[in-house]
Coordinates of C-alpha atoms in Angstrom, one line a residue:
Chain W
M5 CA -1.6 -21.6 -6.6
I6 CA -1.9 -22.3 -2.9
P7 CA 1.6 -20.9 -1.7
N8 CA 3.8 -22.9 0.1
H9 CA 4.7 -20.3 2.3
R10 CA 4.2 -20.2 6.0
I11 CA 2.5 -17.3 6.1
V12 CA -0.2 -15.6 3.8
L13 CA -1.2 -12.4 4.0
L14 CA -4.3 -10.4 2.3
A15 CA -4.3 -7.0 1.9
G16 CA -6.3 -4.6 -0.4
H17 CA -8.8 -1.9 -0.4
Y18 CA -11.5 -2.4 2.1
G19 CA -14.5 -4.6 0.8
S20 CA -12.2 -6.3 -1.8
G21 CA -13.3 -9.3 -0.4
K22 CA -10.1 -10.0 1.7
T23 CA -11.7 -11.9 4.3
N24 CA -13.8 -13.9 1.6
V25 CA -10.5 -15.0 0.3
A26 CA -8.5 -15.8 3.3
V27 CA -11.6 -17.9 4.9
N28 CA -11.1 -20.5 1.8
L29 CA -7.7 -20.1 1.8
A30 CA -7.5 -21.0 5.3
L31 CA -9.9 -24.0 4.7
D32 CA -7.3 -25.5 1.6
I33 CA -4.2 -25.1 3.7
K34 CA -6.2 -27.1 6.8
T35 CA -6.2 -30.0 3.5
R36 CA -2.3 -30.2 3.7
Y37 CA -1.1 -28.8 7.2
E38 CA -2.1 -29.8 10.2
R39 CA -1.5 -26.9 12.2
V40 CA -3.5 -23.6 10.5
A41 CA -4.4 -20.2 11.8
I42 CA -6.6 -17.5 10.4
A43 CA -5.6 -14.5 11.9
D44 CA -8.2 -11.2 11.7
L45 CA -5.9 -8.2 11.8
D46 CA -8.6 -5.7 11.4
I47 CA -8.7 -3.0 13.5
V48 CA -11.2 -0.6 11.6
N49 CA -14.1 -2.4 10.7
P50 CA -16.0 -4.4 13.5
Y51 CA -18.6 -5.3 11.1
F52 CA -17.7 -8.3 8.6
R53 CA -14.5 -10.2 10.3
S54 CA -13.5 -13.5 10.3
K55 CA -15.1 -14.2 13.6
D56 CA -18.1 -14.5 11.6
S57 CA -16.8 -18.3 10.5
V58 CA -15.9 -18.9 14.4
A59 CA -17.8 -21.8 14.4
L60 CA -17.1 -22.9 10.7
F61 CA -13.6 -22.9 11.6
Q62 CA -13.8 -24.7 14.7
E63 CA -15.7 -27.6 13.1
H64 CA -12.2 -27.9 10.6
G65 CA -9.7 -27.6 13.5
I66 CA -8.3 -24.3 12.3
R67 CA -7.3 -22.1 14.7
L68 CA -9.0 -18.6 15.2
I69 CA -6.5 -15.5 16.4
C70 CA -8.7 -12.6 16.5
S71 CA -9.4 -9.4 19.3
D72 CA -11.8 -11.0 22.3
Y73 CA -13.8 -7.8 21.1
A74 CA -14.6 -8.7 17.5
N75 CA -18.5 -8.7 16.5
T76 CA -19.3 -7.1 20.0
N77 CA -20.5 -3.6 20.9
V78 CA -16.9 -2.9 21.9
D79 CA -15.6 -0.7 19.3
I80 CA -12.4 0.1 19.4
P81 CA -9.6 -0.8 17.5
A82 CA -7.8 -3.9 19.8
L83 CA -4.9 -6.6 18.5
P84 CA -5.5 -10.3 19.7
P85 CA -3.8 -11.0 23.0
D86 CA -2.0 -14.2 21.2
L87 CA -0.8 -12.0 18.2
Y88 CA 2.8 -13.1 18.2
A89 CA 1.6 -17.0 18.1
I90 CA 1.9 -16.1 14.2
V91 CA 5.9 -14.9 13.9
D92 CA 6.8 -17.2 17.3
D93 CA 5.2 -20.3 15.8
K94 CA 7.1 -21.6 13.3
I95 CA 5.2 -24.6 12.2
L96 CA 2.0 -22.7 12.2
H97 CA 0.6 -22.0 8.9
T98 CA -1.2 -18.8 9.0
V99 CA -3.5 -17.0 6.6
I100 CA -3.5 -13.4 8.0
D101 CA -6.5 -11.3 7.0
V102 CA -4.9 -7.7 6.9
G103 CA -7.8 -5.0 7.6
G104 CA -8.5 -2.7 4.6
D105 CA -6.8 0.2 3.0
D106 CA -3.5 1.9 4.7
R107 CA -5.6 2.4 8.0
G108 CA -6.2 -1.3 8.3
A109 CA -3.1 -2.1 7.7
L110 CA -0.9 -0.2 9.9
A111 CA -1.4 -3.0 12.4
L112 CA 0.5 -5.3 10.6
G113 CA 3.6 -3.1 10.8
R114 CA 3.7 -4.8 14.5
L115 CA 4.8 -8.4 13.0
S116 CA 5.8 -7.0 9.2
P117 CA 10.0 -7.2 10.5
S118 CA 9.5 -10.3 11.8
I119 CA 7.9 -11.8 8.8
K120 CA 10.3 -10.1 6.0
E121 CA 13.6 -11.8 8.6
E122 CA 11.8 -15.3 8.4
N123 CA 11.1 -14.5 4.8
D124 CA 8.5 -17.8 4.3
Y125 CA 5.6 -15.5 3.4
A126 CA 2.7 -14.2 0.2
M127 CA 1.5 -11.0 0.2
W128 CA -0.8 -11.2 -1.6
M129 CA -3.1 -7.6 -2.7
V130 CA -7.1 -8.3 -3.4
I131 CA -8.3 -6.3 -6.1
N132 CA -11.9 -5.6 -7.5
C133 CA -12.7 -3.5 -10.6
Y134 CA -16.2 -3.3 -9.6
R135 CA -15.2 -1.6 -6.0
P136 CA -15.4 2.4 -6.2
L137 CA -11.9 3.6 -5.8
T138 CA -9.7 0.6 -7.2
R139 CA -11.8 0.4 -10.5
T140 CA -8.7 1.3 -12.3
P141 CA -5.1 -0.3 -12.4
E142 CA -3.3 3.1 -11.5
E143 CA -5.7 3.4 -8.6
V144 CA -4.8 -0.1 -7.7
L145 CA -1.1 0.8 -7.5
D146 CA -2.2 4.1 -5.4
V147 CA -3.9 2.2 -2.6
M148 CA -0.7 -0.6 -2.9
R149 CA 1.7 2.2 -2.4
E150 CA -0.3 3.6 0.5
I151 CA -0.6 -0.1 2.5
E152 CA 2.7 -1.0 1.7
A153 CA 4.0 2.1 3.2
A154 CA 1.7 1.5 6.6
G155 CA 2.1 -1.7 6.9
G156 CA 6.1 -2.2 6.1
L157 CA 5.9 -5.4 4.0
P158 CA 5.9 -5.0 -0.3
F159 CA 3.3 -7.2 -1.9
T160 CA 4.4 -10.5 -4.0
G161 CA 1.3 -11.0 -6.1
L162 CA -1.8 -10.2 -6.8
V163 CA -5.5 -11.9 -6.5
N164 CA -8.4 -10.5 -9.2
N165 CA -11.4 -11.3 -6.7
S166 CA -13.9 -8.9 -9.6
N167 CA -17.2 -9.7 -8.6
L168 CA -20.5 -7.7 -8.1
G169 CA -21.4 -9.8 -5.0
A170 CA -24.2 -12.2 -6.0
A171 CA -25.3 -10.7 -9.0
T172 CA -21.8 -11.7 -10.3
T173 CA -21.7 -13.3 -13.6
A174 CA -19.4 -15.5 -15.7
E175 CA -19.3 -12.1 -18.3
D176 CA -18.5 -9.6 -15.1
V177 CA -15.3 -11.9 -14.3
L178 CA -14.1 -11.8 -17.8
A179 CA -14.5 -8.7 -18.6
S180 CA -12.3 -8.1 -15.3
M181 CA -9.4 -9.9 -17.0
N182 CA -8.1 -7.2 -18.9
Y183 CA -7.9 -4.8 -15.4
A184 CA -6.4 -7.9 -13.4
D185 CA -3.6 -7.7 -16.0
Q186 CA -2.8 -4.4 -16.5
A187 CA -2.7 -3.7 -13.0
A188 CA -0.4 -7.1 -13.1
T189 CA 1.8 -5.4 -15.1
L190 CA 1.6 -1.8 -14.0
T191 CA 2.3 -3.2 -10.5
G192 CA 4.9 -5.4 -11.5
L193 CA 3.4 -8.3 -9.7
P194 CA 2.2 -11.7 -11.1
L195 CA -1.4 -12.1 -11.1
V196 CA -1.3 -15.2 -9.1
M197 CA -5.1 -16.0 -8.8
T198 CA -8.7 -15.0 -10.0
T199 CA -11.1 -15.8 -7.9
V200 CA -15.0 -16.9 -8.8
D201 CA -18.0 -17.8 -7.1
A202 CA -17.7 -21.9 -7.3
S203 CA -20.7 -21.4 -9.0
L204 CA -19.2 -20.1 -12.3
Y205 CA -15.9 -21.8 -11.8
D206 CA -16.8 -24.7 -15.0
A207 CA -18.1 -22.0 -17.1
L208 CA -14.8 -19.9 -17.0
K209 CA -12.2 -22.7 -16.0
S210 CA -10.9 -23.0 -19.7
Q211 CA -10.8 -19.6 -20.3
I212 CA -9.3 -18.4 -17.4
S213 CA -5.9 -19.3 -15.9
N214 CA -5.0 -19.5 -12.5
L215 CA -8.7 -19.6 -11.4
Y216 CA -9.9 -20.2 -7.9
P217 CA -13.6 -21.4 -7.2
L218 CA -14.4 -20.0 -3.4
Q219 CA -16.6 -22.5 -1.9
L220 CA -17.8 -20.3 0.9
Q221 CA -19.4 -16.8 0.2
R222 CA -20.7 -14.7 3.4
R223 CA -24.2 -13.5 2.4
V224 CA -26.2 -11.0 4.5
V225 CA -29.6 -10.4 4.3
Chain K
M16 CA -14.4 0.7 -17.0
A17 CA -17.5 -1.4 -15.7
D18 CA -20.9 0.3 -15.2
K19 CA -21.9 -1.5 -12.2
V20 CA -20.2 -1.1 -9.2
L21 CA -20.2 -2.9 -6.2
M22 CA -20.8 -1.0 -3.1
K23 CA -21.2 -0.5 0.5
G24 CA -24.3 1.2 1.4
N25 CA -22.6 4.0 3.2
E26 CA -20.5 4.8 0.2
A27 CA -23.8 4.5 -2.3
I28 CA -24.8 7.5 -0.1
A29 CA -21.3 9.1 -0.6
E30 CA -21.1 8.9 -4.0
A31 CA -25.0 9.8 -4.7
A32 CA -24.2 12.8 -3.0
I33 CA -21.1 13.8 -5.3
I34 CA -23.6 13.0 -8.2
A35 CA -26.2 15.0 -6.7
G36 CA -23.8 18.2 -6.9
C37 CA -22.9 18.2 -3.0
R38 CA -19.1 19.6 -2.4
H39 CA -19.9 20.3 1.0
Y40 CA -19.5 17.5 3.6
F41 CA -18.8 17.7 7.2
G42 CA -18.9 14.6 10.1
Y43 CA -17.7 13.4 12.5
P44 CA -16.7 9.5 12.8
I45 CA -19.0 6.8 14.4
T46 CA -19.7 3.4 13.6
P47 CA -21.5 2.1 11.6
Q48 CA -21.4 4.7 9.2
T49 CA -17.9 6.0 8.9
E50 CA -17.2 5.0 5.7
I51 CA -19.0 8.2 4.1
A52 CA -17.1 10.0 5.6
A53 CA -13.8 7.9 4.8
Y54 CA -14.9 8.1 1.0
M55 CA -15.7 11.7 1.0
A56 CA -12.1 12.2 2.2
K57 CA -10.8 10.4 -0.2
R58 CA -13.4 12.3 -3.1
M59 CA -14.1 15.4 -2.2
P60 CA -10.0 16.8 -2.6
K61 CA -10.0 15.3 -6.2
I62 CA -13.2 17.0 -7.5
G63 CA -12.8 20.5 -5.7
G64 CA -15.0 19.9 -2.8
V65 CA -14.7 20.0 0.6
F66 CA -14.1 17.2 3.0
L67 CA -14.0 18.3 7.0
Q68 CA -13.9 16.1 10.2
A69 CA -15.3 18.8 12.4
E70 CA -14.1 18.7 16.0
S71 CA -17.5 17.5 17.1
E72 CA -21.1 16.6 15.9
I73 CA -22.4 19.9 17.1
A74 CA -19.6 21.7 15.3
A75 CA -20.5 19.8 11.8
I76 CA -24.2 20.3 12.2
N77 CA -23.2 24.5 12.7
M78 CA -21.0 24.2 9.2
V79 CA -24.1 22.3 7.3
Y80 CA -26.1 25.3 8.6
G81 CA -23.0 27.7 7.1
V82 CA -22.8 26.6 3.9
A83 CA -26.6 25.6 3.7
A84 CA -27.4 29.5 4.1
T85 CA -25.1 30.4 1.2
G86 CA -27.2 27.9 -0.9
K87 CA -24.7 25.1 -1.9
R88 CA -25.9 21.2 -1.5
V89 CA -24.0 20.2 1.5
M90 CA -24.4 17.3 4.1
T91 CA -23.3 15.8 7.3
S92 CA -23.8 11.9 8.4
S93 CA -23.6 10.4 11.7
S94 CA -25.1 7.4 13.6
S95 CA -28.0 7.3 16.6
P96 CA -25.8 9.1 19.3
G97 CA -24.1 12.1 17.0
I98 CA -27.4 12.4 15.4
S99 CA -28.9 13.1 19.1
L100 CA -26.1 16.1 19.1
K101 CA -27.0 17.2 15.9
S102 CA -30.6 18.0 16.9
E103 CA -30.2 21.3 18.2
G104 CA -28.6 22.4 14.8
L105 CA -31.4 20.5 13.0
S106 CA -34.3 22.7 14.7
Y107 CA -31.9 26.1 13.7
L108 CA -31.7 24.4 10.1
A109 CA -35.6 24.3 10.6
G110 CA -36.2 27.4 12.0
A111 CA -34.1 28.9 9.5
D112 CA -35.5 27.4 6.7
L113 CA -32.3 26.1 5.1
P114 CA -32.1 22.8 2.7
S115 CA -29.9 20.2 4.2
L116 CA -29.2 16.4 3.6
V117 CA -28.2 14.6 6.9
V118 CA -27.8 11.0 7.0
N119 CA -28.7 8.5 10.2
V120 CA -27.1 5.7 9.9
Q121 CA -28.8 3.7 13.2
R122 CA -27.0 1.4 15.8
G123 CA -28.6 0.2 18.9
G124 CA -30.0 2.6 21.6
P125 CA -30.5 4.5 23.8
G126 CA -27.4 6.3 25.0
L127 CA -24.4 4.8 24.0
G128 CA -26.0 1.9 23.4
G129 CA -24.3 -0.3 20.3
I130 CA -23.0 -0.4 16.9
Q131 CA -25.5 -3.3 16.0
P132 CA -28.6 -2.3 13.2
S133 CA -31.4 -0.4 14.6
Q134 CA -34.5 1.6 13.3
A135 CA -35.4 3.1 16.7
D136 CA -34.4 6.3 16.2
Y137 CA -37.7 6.4 13.9
F138 CA -39.5 8.6 16.2
Q139 CA -36.3 11.0 16.9
A140 CA -36.4 11.6 12.9
T141 CA -40.3 11.3 12.5
K142 CA -41.3 13.5 15.4
G143 CA -39.0 15.2 17.1
G144 CA -35.7 15.9 15.5
G145 CA -34.9 18.5 17.9
H146 CA -36.9 21.2 19.6
G147 CA -39.8 23.5 18.3
D148 CA -42.6 22.7 15.9
F149 CA -40.9 21.3 12.6
R150 CA -40.7 18.2 10.6
M151 CA -37.7 16.8 8.2
L152 CA -38.1 14.8 5.2
V153 CA -37.5 11.0 6.2
L154 CA -36.1 8.9 3.4
A155 CA -36.0 5.0 4.2
P156 CA -34.0 3.2 1.8
S157 CA -34.0 -0.5 1.7
S158 CA -31.1 -1.6 -0.6
V159 CA -28.0 0.0 -1.6
Q160 CA -29.1 1.3 -4.8
E161 CA -32.1 2.8 -2.7
M162 CA -29.2 4.5 -0.8
A163 CA -27.7 6.1 -3.8
E164 CA -31.3 7.1 -5.1
L165 CA -32.9 8.5 -2.1
T166 CA -30.3 10.8 -1.0
I167 CA -30.5 12.5 -4.4
K168 CA -34.1 12.5 -4.2
G169 CA -33.4 13.7 -0.5
F170 CA -31.4 17.1 -2.0
E171 CA -34.2 17.7 -4.9
L172 CA -36.7 17.3 -1.6
A173 CA -34.4 19.2 0.3
D174 CA -33.7 22.5 -2.0
T175 CA -37.3 22.4 -3.3
Y176 CA -39.0 22.8 0.4
R177 CA -36.0 24.5 1.9
M178 CA -36.4 21.5 4.7
T179 CA -33.7 19.0 6.0
A180 CA -33.8 16.0 4.5
M181 CA -32.9 12.7 6.3
V182 CA -31.6 9.7 5.0
L183 CA -32.8 7.0 7.6
A184 CA -30.6 3.9 7.4
D185 CA -29.2 1.3 9.7
G186 CA -26.1 -0.7 10.4
T187 CA -26.6 -3.4 7.8
M188 CA -27.7 -1.2 4.9
G189 CA -24.5 0.6 5.7
Q190 CA -22.3 -1.9 5.4
M191 CA -24.0 -4.3 3.2
M192 CA -22.4 -4.8 -0.8
E193 CA -24.7 -4.7 -3.8
P194 CA -24.0 -3.5 -7.7
V195 CA -25.1 0.4 -8.2
A196 CA -26.2 1.7 -11.2
L197 CA -24.5 5.4 -11.0
D198 CA -25.8 6.8 -14.2
L199 CA -28.7 8.8 -12.1
E200 CA -30.4 12.0 -13.0
V201 CA -30.2 15.2 -10.9
K202 CA -32.3 17.6 -11.3
P203 CA -30.8 21.1 -11.4
A204 CA -31.0 22.9 -8.0
P205 CA -33.4 25.4 -8.0
E206 CA -32.9 29.4 -8.1
K207 CA -32.4 30.7 -4.3
P208 CA -32.6 34.0 -4.3
W209 CA -33.1 33.9 0.1
A210 CA -29.2 32.6 -0.1
T211 CA -26.5 35.1 1.6
T212 CA -24.3 35.0 -1.7
G213 CA -23.0 39.0 -1.2
T214 CA -25.6 41.7 -2.7
K215 CA -22.8 42.9 -5.0
L216 CA -24.9 46.5 -4.0
A217 CA -27.5 45.4 -6.4
R218 CA -30.3 43.8 -3.8
E219 CA -31.1 44.1 -0.4
H220 CA -29.2 42.0 2.4
N221 CA -30.8 38.3 2.7
I222 CA -30.7 37.3 6.5
V223 CA -30.6 33.8 7.4
N224 CA -31.7 33.6 11.1
S225 CA -34.1 31.3 13.2
L226 CA -34.4 34.3 15.9
F227 CA -37.9 36.3 16.1
L228 CA -38.4 39.4 18.2
S229 CA -41.9 39.2 18.0
P230 CA -44.0 36.3 18.6
E231 CA -46.9 36.9 16.2
E232 CA -44.4 37.0 13.2
L233 CA -42.6 33.5 14.7
E234 CA -46.4 32.5 14.8
K235 CA -46.9 33.5 11.2
F236 CA -43.9 31.7 10.2
N237 CA -44.6 28.4 12.0
F238 CA -48.2 28.4 10.5
D239 CA -46.5 29.0 6.8
R240 CA -44.5 26.3 7.5
Y241 CA -47.4 23.8 8.6
E242 CA -49.2 24.6 5.5
K243 CA -46.1 23.8 3.4
Y244 CA -45.7 20.5 5.6
R245 CA -49.7 20.2 4.9
Y246 CA -49.1 19.8 1.1
I247 CA -45.8 17.8 1.0
E248 CA -48.1 15.6 3.2
E249 CA -50.3 15.3 0.3
N250 CA -47.8 15.1 -2.9
E251 CA -44.5 13.5 -1.4
A252 CA -44.9 10.2 0.2
M253 CA -43.8 7.3 -1.1
Y254 CA -43.7 3.4 -0.8
E255 CA -44.0 0.0 -2.0
E256 CA -47.0 -2.0 -2.0
Y257 CA -46.0 -5.9 -2.5
L258 CA -48.9 -8.6 -3.3
M259 CA -51.3 -6.7 -1.5
D260 CA -54.2 -6.9 -3.8
D261 CA -55.6 -10.1 -2.4
A262 CA -54.2 -9.7 1.1
D263 CA -55.4 -10.8 4.4
I264 CA -52.5 -9.9 6.3
C265 CA -50.2 -7.2 5.6
V266 CA -46.8 -6.9 6.9
V267 CA -45.5 -3.0 7.5
A268 CA -41.6 -2.4 7.2
F269 CA -39.2 -0.6 6.3
G270 CA -35.3 -0.5 5.2
I271 CA -33.8 -3.6 6.3
A272 CA -37.2 -5.1 8.0
A273 CA -39.0 -4.8 4.7
R274 CA -35.8 -6.9 3.2
V275 CA -36.3 -9.4 5.6
S276 CA -40.1 -9.6 5.9
K277 CA -39.8 -9.9 1.9
N278 CA -38.6 -13.6 2.5
A279 CA -41.0 -14.1 4.9
I280 CA -44.1 -13.6 2.6
N281 CA -42.6 -15.3 0.1
E282 CA -42.4 -18.3 2.6
A283 CA -45.9 -17.8 3.5
R284 CA -47.4 -17.5 0.0
K285 CA -45.8 -21.0 -0.7
Q286 CA -48.0 -22.1 2.6
G287 CA -51.6 -20.5 1.1
I288 CA -51.7 -17.3 3.3
K289 CA -52.7 -14.4 2.0
V290 CA -50.3 -11.8 2.6
G291 CA -48.7 -8.7 1.7
L292 CA -46.0 -5.7 2.3
I293 CA -46.5 -1.9 2.8
R294 CA -43.0 -0.3 2.7
P295 CA -42.9 3.2 3.6
I296 CA -40.0 5.0 1.5
T297 CA -40.9 8.0 3.5
L298 CA -41.4 7.5 6.6
W299 CA -42.4 11.4 6.9
P300 CA -44.9 12.2 5.2
F301 CA -46.0 8.8 6.4
P302 CA -47.9 7.3 3.3
T303 CA -51.5 7.1 4.5
A304 CA -53.1 6.3 0.9
P305 CA -51.6 2.2 0.5
F306 CA -53.3 1.8 4.1
K307 CA -56.5 3.7 3.1
K308 CA -57.1 0.7 0.7
A309 CA -55.5 -2.0 2.3
I310 CA -57.7 -1.5 5.4
T311 CA -60.9 -2.6 2.8
H312 CA -59.2 -5.9 2.9
V313 CA -56.8 -6.8 5.1
K314 CA -57.6 -8.7 8.7
N315 CA -54.1 -7.9 10.6
F316 CA -51.3 -5.8 10.3
I317 CA -48.2 -6.7 11.5
S318 CA -45.6 -3.8 12.0
V319 CA -42.2 -5.4 11.9
E320 CA -39.2 -3.4 13.7
L321 CA -35.9 -3.0 14.6
S322 CA -37.2 -1.2 17.9
M323 CA -39.2 -1.6 21.1
G324 CA -42.3 -0.6 18.1
Q325 CA -42.4 3.0 16.5
M326 CA -43.4 3.1 13.5
I327 CA -46.5 1.0 14.6
E328 CA -48.0 4.1 16.2
D329 CA -48.1 5.6 12.2
V330 CA -49.8 2.3 11.2
R331 CA -52.7 2.6 13.9
L332 CA -53.0 6.2 12.8
A333 CA -53.1 5.2 9.1
T334 CA -55.4 2.1 9.8
E335 CA -57.6 5.0 11.9
C336 CA -57.5 1.6 14.2
K337 CA -60.0 -0.7 12.1
A338 CA -57.8 -3.8 12.4
P339 CA -55.2 -5.4 15.2
V340 CA -51.6 -4.1 14.4
A341 CA -49.1 -6.3 15.8
L342 CA -45.6 -5.9 16.6
C343 CA -42.9 -8.2 15.2
N344 CA -39.8 -6.9 16.5
R345 CA -36.0 -7.4 18.0
A346 CA -34.0 -4.0 19.6
G347 CA -30.7 -3.4 20.4
G348 CA -29.0 -4.0 18.0
M349 CA -30.5 -7.3 16.8
I350 CA -32.3 -8.2 13.6
P351 CA -35.5 -10.3 13.1
S352 CA -35.3 -13.3 11.1
P353 CA -37.5 -14.0 8.3
E354 CA -38.9 -17.5 10.2
Q355 CA -39.6 -14.3 13.5
V356 CA -41.7 -13.0 10.7
L357 CA -43.0 -16.0 9.2
A358 CA -44.2 -17.5 12.5
A359 CA -45.9 -13.8 13.1
I360 CA -47.6 -14.0 9.7
Q361 CA -48.8 -17.6 10.6
E362 CA -50.0 -16.5 14.2
A363 CA -51.8 -13.6 12.1
N364 CA -53.6 -16.2 9.9
K365 CA -54.8 -18.5 13.0
N366 CA -56.5 -15.2 14.3
G367 CA -57.7 -14.5 10.1
G368 CA -61.7 -13.6 10.8
A369 CA -60.9 -11.4 14.2
R370 CA -61.5 -7.9 13.5

């Protein structure tokens, strides 16, 4: 399930769980490659960003590429100064946490020509049927088109991250599969994985193919 | 498809407003409440509503005034500095007895301050929303579900009393995601014979205005309005009591501070400390009834706030200063930890007998 592409991009509706999936994927990729980075391209939402996990990345030797102003009171849409390392450093495996919706994906447009040219990437759309505005496959398609238009990079797969936060049950995940399959059909993209909290993995692994356990979950109070 | 939705607090407010029949939203973006505007921008055009990003907060609140005068349910939202800009409009709304819903997702202050969560607009919301003698109904949600429920309640109360209802949340409440059930009931809006909807030559003109040429007339409006406020104080206070029956120590907290406090209280109970929580849900009217009851057995009160201590004054008034009230706080965008609240509870427990 973990792609061998040098660059893995996660985009989607804001609040779909992109950052959480990105953090988990980066840790997994680090077990396979020496030089791994996670890049936070979210210029919209200064609240929940990969910088929250900065200590964790340091501990695992994962490079964090993110704006110096993330998680501070400087509420401006700033990009990381070392942004071009993502496209220039060809042996750096990078997970890119793209900002939410089309507005968040706008910053990606600056990198997408280089990413396309190198052509060693996976761009996954993270979907959650329990989030407003992406509750139906049709809404997923709308958001997908908006993000592709803004970011200038076509998606290559879907990640079904349907969840209700800490209250998620195995039934909630099972109930999302029909939605995820329909979204895959409608968008013409493969469903590359369904993610679940690691605590639900055993209960669901025989029922859902390409099930990916999320070892880390970020929680608020 | 699914019945449950995973929503940010800000989104829950926006969707609940739509459920309540609000079809007019005017706002101006400011962190940490911008998702309300973003959500309205997406949803309103699909349901025949109006989303308008005004040129400023001042413009937005005056658009609210205009729609409110026609009797339609209308709202705006902002965060602390933006609410200060709206305060002139809030006073005019009060002076004209117009119902509206205003959301303040508070951030650290004063001044431009910061974008992290705060409760330091308590005074502004409950004591001084603008110039002149007036009150706003102030509702303080403590979960994403309550963000939705109190938004609907706010519209209902606003219509009933022809007042502004303010949903007073904070940056954490606005950003946090929780499952929400949106099968919420809404009471139908009352008749609004005062609304400026066109006379159709069938009635006298309705006039919506806050200017009075005669001081006697203006004084009468003020006295009448305060009669209404007294009725609201007696009838509309909302609160939650948690483990209060045998409590020696009473934590008082609202919003995000109440969530942190509950964790601390559960831990203190494990240590055998008799501690409970009074969570005001309406900040105005401030619920005095649970304090009258608590004061018969509580020896120490602790006000937990994301401010330099504002609600603590209402706690002292409600307890008539019959027991000490300590402050446990962080400010400027910081949140008290459960450990900090637990330490304050333990400290109060040490002083257990002192009255």
